[in-house]
PDB file of C-alpha atoms in Angstrom:
ATOM      1  CA  MET I   1      -0.159  -0.137  -0.124  1.00 53.00           C
ATOM      2  CA  ILE I   2       1.360   3.256  -1.216  1.00 57.00           C
ATOM      3  CA  LYS I   3       1.085   6.073   1.530  1.00 59.00           C
ATOM      4  CA  SER I   4      -0.074   9.693   0.111  1.00 63.00           C
ATOM      5  CA  LYS I   5       2.448  12.649   1.227  1.00 63.00           C
ATOM      6  CA  SER I   6      -0.338  13.821   3.830  1.00 65.00           C
ATOM      7  CA  THR I   7      -0.366  10.302   5.397  1.00 69.00           C
ATOM      8  CA  LYS I   8       3.461  10.011   5.082  1.00 76.00           C
ATOM      9  CA  LEU I   9       3.525  13.776   6.691  1.00 79.00           C
ATOM     10  CA  GLY I  10       1.361  13.518   9.389  1.00 78.00           C
ATOM     11  CA  ASP I  11       3.795   9.785  10.306  1.00 81.00           C
ATOM     12  CA  TRP I  12       6.590  11.786  10.336  1.00 85.00           C
ATOM     13  CA  ILE I  13       4.904  14.903  12.403  1.00 88.00           C
ATOM     14  CA  ILE I  14       3.830  11.926  14.966  1.00 89.00           C
ATOM     15  CA  VAL I  15       7.445  10.386  15.298  1.00 89.00           C
ATOM     16  CA  PHE I  16       8.707  14.348  15.933  1.00 90.00           C
ATOM     17  CA  ILE I  17       6.585  14.286  18.869  1.00 93.00           C
ATOM     18  CA  CYS I  18       7.357  10.703  19.895  1.00 90.00           C
ATOM     19  CA  VAL I  19      10.886  11.782  20.030  1.00 92.00           C
ATOM     20  CA  LEU I  20      10.156  15.174  21.967  1.00 92.00           C
ATOM     21  CA  VAL I  21       8.244  12.877  24.937  1.00 91.00           C
ATOM     22  CA  ILE I  22      10.958  10.659  25.076  1.00 88.00           C
ATOM     23  CA  LEU I  23      13.678  13.381  25.182  1.00 89.00           C
ATOM     24  CA  ALA I  24      11.361  15.090  28.133  1.00 89.00           C
ATOM     25  CA  CYS I  25      11.676  12.383  30.244  1.00 84.00           C
ATOM     26  CA  LEU I  26      14.854  10.923  29.236  1.00 86.00           C
ATOM     27  CA  LEU I  27      17.213  14.192  29.619  1.00 88.00           C
ATOM     28  CA  PRO I  28      16.103  14.732  33.069  1.00 86.00           C
ATOM     29  CA  PHE I  29      16.748  11.434  34.058  1.00 85.00           C
ATOM     30  CA  LEU I  30      20.632  12.204  32.541  1.00 87.00           C
ATOM     31  CA  ASN I  31      21.161  15.034  33.859  1.00 86.00           C
ATOM     32  CA  ILE I  32      20.827  13.460  37.290  1.00 85.00           C
ATOM     33  CA  VAL I  33      22.778  10.278  36.597  1.00 86.00           C
ATOM     34  CA  ALA I  34      25.536  12.895  35.087  1.00 86.00           C
ATOM     35  CA  ARG I  35      25.529  15.116  38.483  1.00 83.00           C
ATOM     36  CA  SER I  36      25.637  11.701  40.755  1.00 82.00           C
ATOM     37  CA  LEU I  37      28.779  10.782  38.932  1.00 82.00           C
ATOM     38  CA  SER I  38      30.334  13.691  38.920  1.00 81.00           C
ATOM     39  CA  SER I  39      33.271  15.546  41.399  1.00 77.00           C
ATOM     40  CA  ALA I  40      32.309  17.939  44.180  1.00 72.00           C
ATOM     41  CA  GLU I  41      34.415  20.876  42.040  1.00 74.00           C
ATOM     42  CA  ALA I  42      32.386  20.284  39.156  1.00 76.00           C
ATOM     43  CA  MET I  43      28.860  20.359  41.087  1.00 73.00           C
ATOM     44  CA  VAL I  44      29.821  23.805  42.330  1.00 70.00           C
ATOM     45  CA  LYS I  45      31.363  25.150  39.058  1.00 73.00           C
ATOM     46  CA  ASN I  46      27.829  24.033  37.347  1.00 76.00           C
ATOM     47  CA  GLN I  47      29.972  22.128  34.750  1.00 76.00           C
ATOM     48  CA  VAL I  48      27.677  19.083  34.490  1.00 78.00           C
ATOM     49  CA  LEU I  49      24.834  18.660  32.068  1.00 78.00           C
ATOM     50  CA  LEU I  50      24.386  15.264  30.603  1.00 81.00           C
ATOM     51  CA  LEU I  51      27.884  13.744  31.140  1.00 83.00           C
ATOM     52  CA  PRO I  52      29.588  13.156  34.212  1.00 81.00           C
ATOM     53  CA  VAL I  53      32.727  15.359  34.690  1.00 80.00           C
ATOM     54  CA  ASP I  54      35.547  13.927  36.598  1.00 80.00           C
ATOM     55  CA  LEU I  55      34.118  10.620  36.925  1.00 81.00           C
ATOM     56  CA  ASN I  56      34.076   9.350  40.381  1.00 79.00           C
ATOM     57  CA  PHE I  57      31.528   6.992  42.788  1.00 80.00           C
ATOM     58  CA  LYS I  58      32.179   9.111  45.927  1.00 78.00           C
ATOM     59  CA  ALA I  59      28.139   9.700  46.197  1.00 78.00           C
ATOM     60  CA  TYR I  60      27.026   6.269  45.710  1.00 80.00           C
ATOM     61  CA  THR I  61      29.983   5.410  48.180  1.00 80.00           C
ATOM     62  CA  ALA I  62      28.166   7.607  50.718  1.00 76.00           C
ATOM     63  CA  VAL I  63      24.576   6.358  50.180  1.00 75.00           C
ATOM     64  CA  LEU I  64      25.746   2.975  50.446  1.00 76.00           C
ATOM     65  CA  GLY I  65      27.654   3.372  53.230  1.00 76.00           C
ATOM     66  CA  ASP I  66      24.950   5.051  54.952  1.00 73.00           C
ATOM     67  CA  SER I  67      23.009   1.928  56.969  1.00 79.00           C
ATOM     68  CA  LYS I  68      19.535   4.222  56.773  1.00 81.00           C
ATOM     69  CA  VAL I  69      19.609   4.143  53.211  1.00 80.00           C
ATOM     70  CA  THR I  70      20.236   0.693  52.558  1.00 82.00           C
ATOM     71  CA  TRP I  71      18.059  -0.806  55.181  1.00 87.00           C
ATOM     72  CA  ALA I  72      14.990   1.562  53.587  1.00 86.00           C
ATOM     73  CA  LEU I  73      15.903   0.207  49.957  1.00 85.00           C
ATOM     74  CA  VAL I  74      15.782  -3.240  51.736  1.00 88.00           C
ATOM     75  CA  TRP I  75      12.568  -2.708  53.798  1.00 91.00           C
ATOM     76  CA  THR I  76      10.765  -0.268  50.634  1.00 90.00           C
ATOM     77  CA  ALA I  77      11.439  -3.934  48.422  1.00 89.00           C
ATOM     78  CA  ILE I  78       9.454  -6.118  50.902  1.00 92.00           C
ATOM     79  CA  LEU I  79       6.961  -3.240  51.354  1.00 92.00           C
ATOM     80  CA  THR I  80       6.334  -3.146  47.478  1.00 91.00           C
ATOM     81  CA  VAL I  81       6.203  -6.776  47.292  1.00 92.00           C
ATOM     82  CA  VAL I  82       4.156  -7.646  49.859  1.00 94.00           C
ATOM     83  CA  THR I  83       1.803  -5.073  49.278  1.00 94.00           C
ATOM     84  CA  THR I  84       1.351  -5.829  45.656  1.00 93.00           C
ATOM     85  CA  ILE I  85       0.383  -9.670  46.453  1.00 94.00           C
ATOM     86  CA  TRP I  86      -1.807  -8.398  48.918  1.00 95.00           C
ATOM     87  CA  CYS I  87      -3.494  -5.441  46.698  1.00 94.00           C
ATOM     88  CA  MET I  88      -3.954  -8.002  43.561  1.00 94.00           C
ATOM     89  CA  PHE I  89      -5.336 -10.668  46.061  1.00 94.00           C
ATOM     90  CA  MET I  90      -7.843  -8.192  47.064  1.00 93.00           C
ATOM     91  CA  THR I  91      -8.658  -6.621  43.663  1.00 93.00           C
ATOM     92  CA  ILE I  92      -9.009 -10.279  42.131  1.00 93.00           C
ATOM     93  CA  LEU I  93     -11.666 -10.809  44.950  1.00 92.00           C
ATOM     94  CA  CYS I  94     -13.604  -8.045  44.098  1.00 90.00           C
ATOM     95  CA  ALA I  95     -13.754  -7.551  40.682  1.00 91.00           C
ATOM     96  CA  TYR I  96     -14.159 -11.473  39.713  1.00 90.00           C
ATOM     97  CA  PRO I  97     -17.827 -11.699  41.711  1.00 90.00           C
ATOM     98  CA  LEU I  98     -19.214  -8.762  39.707  1.00 89.00           C
ATOM     99  CA  ILE I  99     -18.951 -10.653  36.166  1.00 88.00           C
ATOM    100  CA  TYR I 100     -21.882 -12.769  37.327  1.00 86.00           C
ATOM    101  CA  ASP I 101     -25.189 -11.890  36.721  1.00 82.00           C
ATOM    102  CA  ASN I 102     -26.728 -13.852  39.677  1.00 83.00           C
ATOM    103  CA  LEU I 103     -25.007 -11.902  42.065  1.00 83.00           C
ATOM    104  CA  LYS I 104     -27.304 -10.466  44.683  1.00 86.00           C
ATOM    105  CA  GLY I 105     -27.183  -6.681  45.114  1.00 84.00           C
ATOM    106  CA  LYS I 106     -24.739  -6.289  42.190  1.00 85.00           C
ATOM    107  CA  LYS I 107     -26.319  -3.075  40.954  1.00 87.00           C
ATOM    108  CA  PHE I 108     -25.521  -1.803  44.450  1.00 89.00           C
ATOM    109  CA  ILE I 109     -22.004  -2.606  44.949  1.00 87.00           C
ATOM    110  CA  LEU I 110     -21.546  -1.389  41.956  1.00 87.00           C
ATOM    111  CA  ALA I 111     -22.666   1.610  42.597  1.00 88.00           C
ATOM    112  CA  LEU I 112     -20.936   2.025  45.809  1.00 87.00           C
ATOM    113  CA  ILE I 113     -17.745   0.978  44.536  1.00 86.00           C
ATOM    114  CA  LEU I 114     -17.989   4.081  42.213  1.00 85.00           C
ATOM    115  CA  PHE I 115     -18.845   6.357  44.624  1.00 87.00           C
ATOM    116  CA  THR I 116     -15.632   5.774  46.414  1.00 84.00           C
ATOM    117  CA  MET I 117     -13.813   6.792  43.592  1.00 82.00           C
ATOM    118  CA  TYR I 118     -15.373  10.456  43.663  1.00 83.00           C
ATOM    119  CA  PHE I 119     -15.837  10.997  47.451  1.00 81.00           C
ATOM    120  CA  ASN I 120     -13.653  10.240  50.479  1.00 79.00           C
ATOM    121  CA  ALA I 121     -13.742  11.175  54.104  1.00 79.00           C
ATOM    122  CA  GLY I 122     -10.256  13.269  53.808  1.00 81.00           C
ATOM    123  CA  ILE I 123      -7.099  12.821  55.776  1.00 84.00           C
ATOM    124  CA  ILE I 124      -8.552  13.922  59.433  1.00 87.00           C
ATOM    125  CA  PRO I 125     -11.050  11.300  59.315  1.00 87.00           C
ATOM    126  CA  THR I 126      -8.635   9.005  58.074  1.00 87.00           C
ATOM    127  CA  TYR I 127      -6.417   9.924  60.445  1.00 88.00           C
ATOM    128  CA  LEU I 128      -9.057   9.080  63.325  1.00 90.00           C
ATOM    129  CA  LEU I 129     -10.067   6.111  61.708  1.00 88.00           C
ATOM    130  CA  LEU I 130      -6.504   4.810  61.764  1.00 88.00           C
ATOM    131  CA  LYS I 131      -5.855   5.922  65.287  1.00 89.00           C
ATOM    132  CA  GLY I 132      -8.968   4.109  66.273  1.00 90.00           C
ATOM    133  CA  LEU I 133      -8.080   0.642  65.105  1.00 89.00           C
ATOM    134  CA  HIS I 134      -4.371   1.245  66.467  1.00 88.00           C
ATOM    135  CA  LEU I 135      -2.246   1.240  62.961  1.00 88.00           C
ATOM    136  CA  LEU I 136      -0.936   4.668  63.429  1.00 88.00           C
ATOM    137  CA  ASN I 137       3.143   3.825  63.568  1.00 88.00           C
ATOM    138  CA  ASN I 138       2.609   0.060  62.650  1.00 89.00           C
ATOM    139  CA  PRO I 139       4.082  -0.895  59.231  1.00 89.00           C
ATOM    140  CA  LEU I 140       0.391  -2.193  58.398  1.00 91.00           C
ATOM    141  CA  VAL I 141      -0.643   1.441  58.139  1.00 90.00           C
ATOM    142  CA  LEU I 142       1.487   1.272  54.838  1.00 90.00           C
ATOM    143  CA  ILE I 143      -0.132  -1.821  53.456  1.00 90.00           C
ATOM    144  CA  LEU I 144      -4.200  -2.095  54.519  1.00 89.00           C
ATOM    145  CA  PRO I 145      -5.498   1.566  54.103  1.00 87.00           C
ATOM    146  CA  GLY I 146      -4.524   1.118  50.177  1.00 85.00           C
ATOM    147  CA  SER I 147      -5.595  -2.487  49.341  1.00 88.00           C
ATOM    148  CA  ILE I 148      -7.884  -1.804  46.625  1.00 88.00           C
ATOM    149  CA  SER I 149      -7.924   0.942  43.740  1.00 88.00           C
ATOM    150  CA  VAL I 150     -11.401   1.003  42.339  1.00 89.00           C
ATOM    151  CA  PHE I 151      -9.840   1.831  39.068  1.00 88.00           C
ATOM    152  CA  ASN I 152      -7.867  -1.032  38.776  1.00 89.00           C
ATOM    153  CA  VAL I 153     -11.082  -3.063  40.075  1.00 90.00           C
ATOM    154  CA  ILE I 154     -13.141  -1.584  37.139  1.00 88.00           C
ATOM    155  CA  ILE I 155     -10.065  -2.440  34.635  1.00 87.00           C
ATOM    156  CA  MET I 156     -10.059  -6.413  35.494  1.00 89.00           C
ATOM    157  CA  ARG I 157     -13.440  -6.655  35.561  1.00 89.00           C
ATOM    158  CA  SER I 158     -13.697  -5.477  32.252  1.00 87.00           C
ATOM    159  CA  PHE I 159     -10.660  -7.609  31.243  1.00 87.00           C
ATOM    160  CA  PHE I 160     -12.724 -10.739  32.829  1.00 88.00           C
ATOM    161  CA  PHE I 161     -15.439  -9.733  30.983  1.00 86.00           C
ATOM    162  CA  GLY I 162     -13.781  -9.995  27.582  1.00 84.00           C
ATOM    163  CA  ILE I 163     -12.702 -13.705  28.368  1.00 85.00           C
ATOM    164  CA  PRO I 164     -15.229 -15.755  26.320  1.00 84.00           C
ATOM    165  CA  GLU I 165     -18.067 -17.315  27.998  1.00 84.00           C
ATOM    166  CA  SER I 166     -17.614 -19.940  26.515  1.00 84.00           C
ATOM    167  CA  LEU I 167     -14.816 -21.200  28.361  1.00 84.00           C
ATOM    168  CA  LYS I 168     -16.576 -20.512  31.995  1.00 83.00           C
ATOM    169  CA  GLU I 169     -19.127 -22.776  30.854  1.00 82.00           C
ATOM    170  CA  SER I 170     -17.223 -25.519  29.982  1.00 85.00           C
ATOM    171  CA  ALA I 171     -15.320 -25.774  32.934  1.00 83.00           C
ATOM    172  CA  GLU I 172     -18.778 -25.180  34.809  1.00 82.00           C
ATOM    173  CA  LEU I 173     -20.054 -28.478  32.761  1.00 82.00           C
ATOM    174  CA  ASP I 174     -17.330 -30.039  34.223  1.00 81.00           C
ATOM    175  CA  GLY I 175     -18.054 -29.424  37.484  1.00 81.00           C
ATOM    176  CA  ALA I 176     -15.987 -26.618  38.750  1.00 80.00           C
ATOM    177  CA  GLY I 177     -17.629 -24.195  40.877  1.00 83.00           C
ATOM    178  CA  PRO I 178     -16.964 -20.418  40.708  1.00 83.00           C
ATOM    179  CA  PHE I 179     -13.409 -20.344  42.714  1.00 88.00           C
ATOM    180  CA  LYS I 180     -11.653 -23.042  40.420  1.00 89.00           C
ATOM    181  CA  VAL I 181     -12.895 -21.250  37.527  1.00 87.00           C
ATOM    182  CA  LEU I 182     -10.881 -18.108  38.738  1.00 89.00           C
ATOM    183  CA  VAL I 183      -8.007 -20.391  39.206  1.00 87.00           C
ATOM    184  CA  ASN I 184      -8.166 -22.538  36.168  1.00 87.00           C
ATOM    185  CA  VAL I 185      -9.726 -20.061  33.744  1.00 87.00           C
ATOM    186  CA  TYR I 186      -9.769 -17.080  34.251  1.00 89.00           C
ATOM    187  CA  LEU I 187      -6.437 -16.174  36.036  1.00 89.00           C
ATOM    188  CA  PRO I 188      -4.286 -18.301  33.488  1.00 88.00           C
ATOM    189  CA  LEU I 189      -6.128 -16.094  30.795  1.00 86.00           C
ATOM    190  CA  SER I 190      -5.419 -12.770  32.479  1.00 85.00           C
ATOM    191  CA  MET I 191      -1.560 -12.921  32.672  1.00 84.00           C
ATOM    192  CA  PRO I 192      -1.436  -9.355  30.762  1.00 82.00           C
ATOM    193  CA  VAL I 193      -3.936  -7.336  32.876  1.00 85.00           C
ATOM    194  CA  LEU I 194      -2.031  -8.868  35.925  1.00 88.00           C
ATOM    195  CA  ALA I 195       1.379  -7.736  34.749  1.00 84.00           C
ATOM    196  CA  THR I 196      -0.181  -4.576  34.653  1.00 84.00           C
ATOM    197  CA  LEU I 197      -2.025  -3.924  37.743  1.00 87.00           C
ATOM    198  CA  SER I 198       0.767  -5.230  39.761  1.00 88.00           C
ATOM    199  CA  LEU I 199       2.941  -2.740  38.006  1.00 85.00           C
ATOM    200  CA  PHE I 200       0.460  -0.110  38.875  1.00 85.00           C
ATOM    201  CA  TYR I 201       0.442  -1.087  42.708  1.00 90.00           C
ATOM    202  CA  ALA I 202       4.181  -1.672  42.603  1.00 88.00           C
ATOM    203  CA  VAL I 203       5.250   1.951  41.281  1.00 85.00           C
ATOM    204  CA  GLY I 204       2.487   3.363  43.520  1.00 87.00           C
ATOM    205  CA  ARG I 205       3.694   1.976  46.835  1.00 90.00           C
ATOM    206  CA  TRP I 206       7.542   2.579  45.968  1.00 88.00           C
ATOM    207  CA  ASN I 207       6.786   6.200  44.921  1.00 85.00           C
ATOM    208  CA  GLY I 208       4.785   6.723  47.995  1.00 85.00           C
ATOM    209  CA  PHE I 209       5.918   8.588  50.919  1.00 83.00           C
ATOM    210  CA  SER I 210       2.818  10.457  51.729  1.00 86.00           C
ATOM    211  CA  ASP I 211       1.203   7.896  53.867  1.00 86.00           C
ATOM    212  CA  ALA I 212       4.403   7.157  56.070  1.00 87.00           C
ATOM    213  CA  LEU I 213       4.581  10.952  56.208  1.00 87.00           C
ATOM    214  CA  MET I 214       1.525  11.421  58.079  1.00 88.00           C
ATOM    215  CA  PHE I 215       0.866   7.813  59.938  1.00 89.00           C
ATOM    216  CA  MET I 216       4.465   6.602  60.568  1.00 86.00           C
ATOM    217  CA  SER I 217       6.821   8.235  63.601  1.00 84.00           C
ATOM    218  CA  ASP I 218       9.385   5.317  63.377  1.00 82.00           C
ATOM    219  CA  ARG I 219      12.122   5.763  61.344  1.00 83.00           C
ATOM    220  CA  THR I 220      12.792   2.260  61.003  1.00 85.00           C
ATOM    221  CA  TYR I 221      10.105   1.678  59.114  1.00 87.00           C
ATOM    222  CA  TYR I 222      10.521   5.305  56.935  1.00 87.00           C
ATOM    223  CA  PRO I 223      10.210   3.603  52.801  1.00 88.00           C
ATOM    224  CA  ILE I 224      12.836   4.921  50.801  1.00 84.00           C
ATOM    225  CA  GLN I 225      11.320   7.847  49.186  1.00 85.00           C
ATOM    226  CA  LEU I 226      10.401   9.175  52.486  1.00 86.00           C
ATOM    227  CA  LEU I 227      14.174   9.454  53.324  1.00 82.00           C
ATOM    228  CA  LEU I 228      14.939  10.627  50.125  1.00 79.00           C
ATOM    229  CA  PHE I 229      12.066  13.216  50.677  1.00 80.00           C
ATOM    230  CA  ASN I 230      14.266  14.134  54.077  1.00 79.00           C
ATOM    231  CA  ILE I 231      17.399  14.074  52.528  1.00 74.00           C
ATOM    232  CA  LEU I 232      16.512  16.548  49.829  1.00 70.00           C
ATOM    233  CA  ASN I 233      15.102  18.753  52.372  1.00 71.00           C
ATOM    234  CA  SER I 234      17.225  18.642  55.275  1.00 66.00           C
ATOM    235  CA  ILE I 235      20.509  18.521  52.952  1.00 57.00           C
ATOM    236  CA  THR I 236      20.250  22.542  52.339  1.00 53.00           C
ATOM    237  CA  SER I 237      20.763  22.863  55.840  1.00 48.00           C
ATOM    238  CA  VAL I 238      24.303  23.247  56.579  1.00 42.00           C
ATOM    239  CA  GLU I 239      23.574  22.098  60.279  1.00 39.00           C
ATOM    240  CA  VAL I 240      22.517  18.937  59.508  1.00 42.00           C
ATOM    241  CA  ALA I 241      24.190  18.436  56.457  1.00 42.00           C
ATOM    242  CA  THR I 242      27.206  18.391  58.871  1.00 42.00           C
ATOM    243  CA  GLN I 243      25.025  15.748  60.994  1.00 42.00           C
ATOM    244  CA  GLU I 244      24.519  13.485  58.370  1.00 43.00           C
ATOM    245  CA  GLY I 245      28.006  13.783  57.360  1.00 44.00           C
ATOM    246  CA  PHE I 246      27.539  15.716  54.186  1.00 44.00           C
ATOM    247  CA  THR I 247      30.001  18.362  54.578  1.00 46.00           C
ATOM    248  CA  SER I 248      30.660  19.277  51.149  1.00 51.00           C
ATOM    249  CA  PRO I 249      27.913  21.264  49.488  1.00 52.00           C
ATOM    250  CA  GLY I 250      29.451  19.933  45.690  1.00 52.00           C
ATOM    251  CA  LEU I 251      29.254  16.216  47.566  1.00 57.00           C
ATOM    252  CA  SER I 252      26.368  17.305  48.909  1.00 69.00           C
ATOM    253  CA  GLU I 253      24.401  17.770  45.677  1.00 73.00           C
ATOM    254  CA  SER I 254      25.961  14.972  44.187  1.00 76.00           C
ATOM    255  CA  ILE I 255      24.314  12.771  47.121  1.00 76.00           C
ATOM    256  CA  LYS I 256      21.271  13.887  46.260  1.00 77.00           C
ATOM    257  CA  SER I 257      21.346  12.778  42.651  1.00 81.00           C
ATOM    258  CA  ALA I 258      22.783   9.611  43.699  1.00 81.00           C
ATOM    259  CA  THR I 259      19.980   8.821  46.011  1.00 78.00           C
ATOM    260  CA  VAL I 260      17.375   9.858  43.313  1.00 81.00           C
ATOM    261  CA  VAL I 261      18.933   7.557  41.072  1.00 83.00           C
ATOM    262  CA  PHE I 262      19.147   4.790  44.112  1.00 77.00           C
ATOM    263  CA  ALA I 263      15.218   4.893  44.469  1.00 77.00           C
ATOM    264  CA  THR I 264      14.635   5.056  41.306  1.00 80.00           C
ATOM    265  CA  LEU I 265      16.640   2.536  39.443  1.00 79.00           C
ATOM    266  CA  PRO I 266      14.807  -0.549  40.675  1.00 78.00           C
ATOM    267  CA  ILE I 267      11.580   0.406  39.191  1.00 76.00           C
ATOM    268  CA  LEU I 268      12.929   0.988  36.048  1.00 78.00           C
ATOM    269  CA  LEU I 269      14.485  -2.232  35.711  1.00 78.00           C
ATOM    270  CA  ILE I 270      11.171  -4.178  36.683  1.00 76.00           C
ATOM    271  CA  TYR I 271       9.191  -2.133  33.798  1.00 73.00           C
ATOM    272  CA  PRO I 272      10.802  -3.891  30.930  1.00 74.00           C
ATOM    273  CA  TRP I 273      10.473  -7.715  32.337  1.00 73.00           C
ATOM    274  CA  LEU I 274       6.577  -6.577  32.808  1.00 67.00           C
ATOM    275  CA  GLN I 275       6.612  -4.961  29.128  1.00 66.00           C
ATOM    276  CA  ARG I 276       5.948  -8.298  27.295  1.00 66.00           C
ATOM    277  CA  TYR I 277       2.547  -8.593  28.915  1.00 63.00           C
ATOM    278  CA  PHE I 278       1.414  -5.389  27.581  1.00 58.00           C
ATOM    279  CA  ILE I 279       1.732  -5.967  24.009  1.00 55.00           C
ATOM    280  CA  SER I 280       0.185  -9.678  23.881  1.00 47.00           C
ATOM    281  CA  GLY I 281      -2.232 -11.714  25.592  1.00 40.00           C
ATOM    282  CA  VAL I 282      -2.818 -14.954  25.646  1.00 37.00           C
ATOM    283  CA  THR I 283      -6.295 -15.073  25.028  1.00 38.00           C
ATOM    284  CA  ILE I 284      -6.015 -15.199  21.616  1.00 37.00           C
ATOM    285  CA  GLY I 285      -6.896 -18.928  20.049  1.00 36.00           C
ATOM    286  CA  ALA I 286      -8.269 -19.646  23.303  1.00 40.00           C
ATOM    287  CA  VAL I 287     -11.453 -20.560  21.709  1.00 40.00           C
ATOM    288  CA  LYS I 288     -10.843 -23.319  18.995  1.00 39.00           C
ATOM    289  CA  GLY I 289     -12.940 -25.600  16.801  1.00 37.00           C
TER     290      GLY I 289
END
């Protein structure tokens, strides 16, 4: 098929826009990496742009040598894995029953779920509720309040609806109950949406710090992003910077950048591994004959 000149021009415009978006996302991160690998003198002289100047790893040595940072990273990784598994479990349990037409009160349940997308109690009632449940300063406060995302439940339910009804009927004719149908039919055919929603939950938990900021006072359970938030805010103070051992202004800037890279890189490495589930579906060819 031969494309017209206007079609080719439209394609080039789309490519140009995509390149601009890629550069807008990539260049700031390259600048952060370069700053984390540059010398303190280069940082003070503001010589760093996209490539490191006087390449060194002092900032990473300082970050990795700080037990608070390494523990925060380990704790955040554990918290992210546990939260993702728990949230996916709750999301599946919420979305799956809603595909059955004979579910009693289905419309009311759907309306109640959708209501929570637009209205919430607010920070103060939430704080009082968590205090009444004795969850303040408890690691569970970082997991339980965000157990379900209504948006993700809707996505999961919609994907379940896309699975051929004949597969469920075949399993039911073989004597499978709802739970067995879920485990043997729906979940194996739902890897794309499971991977996508898992990534949503994992990124949300990894990047989250506001809940820990409001509900946690024990620094032992600070996630990496909250620790990063504190470092970025406190390192500008000469007194706090001296207490933390970051006495050189240039080194302090490098440590800021190294901490950002340190906190961002793990989730960036996970994304390519899950990306293959975003571009292919396993339901293709599931119904034959």
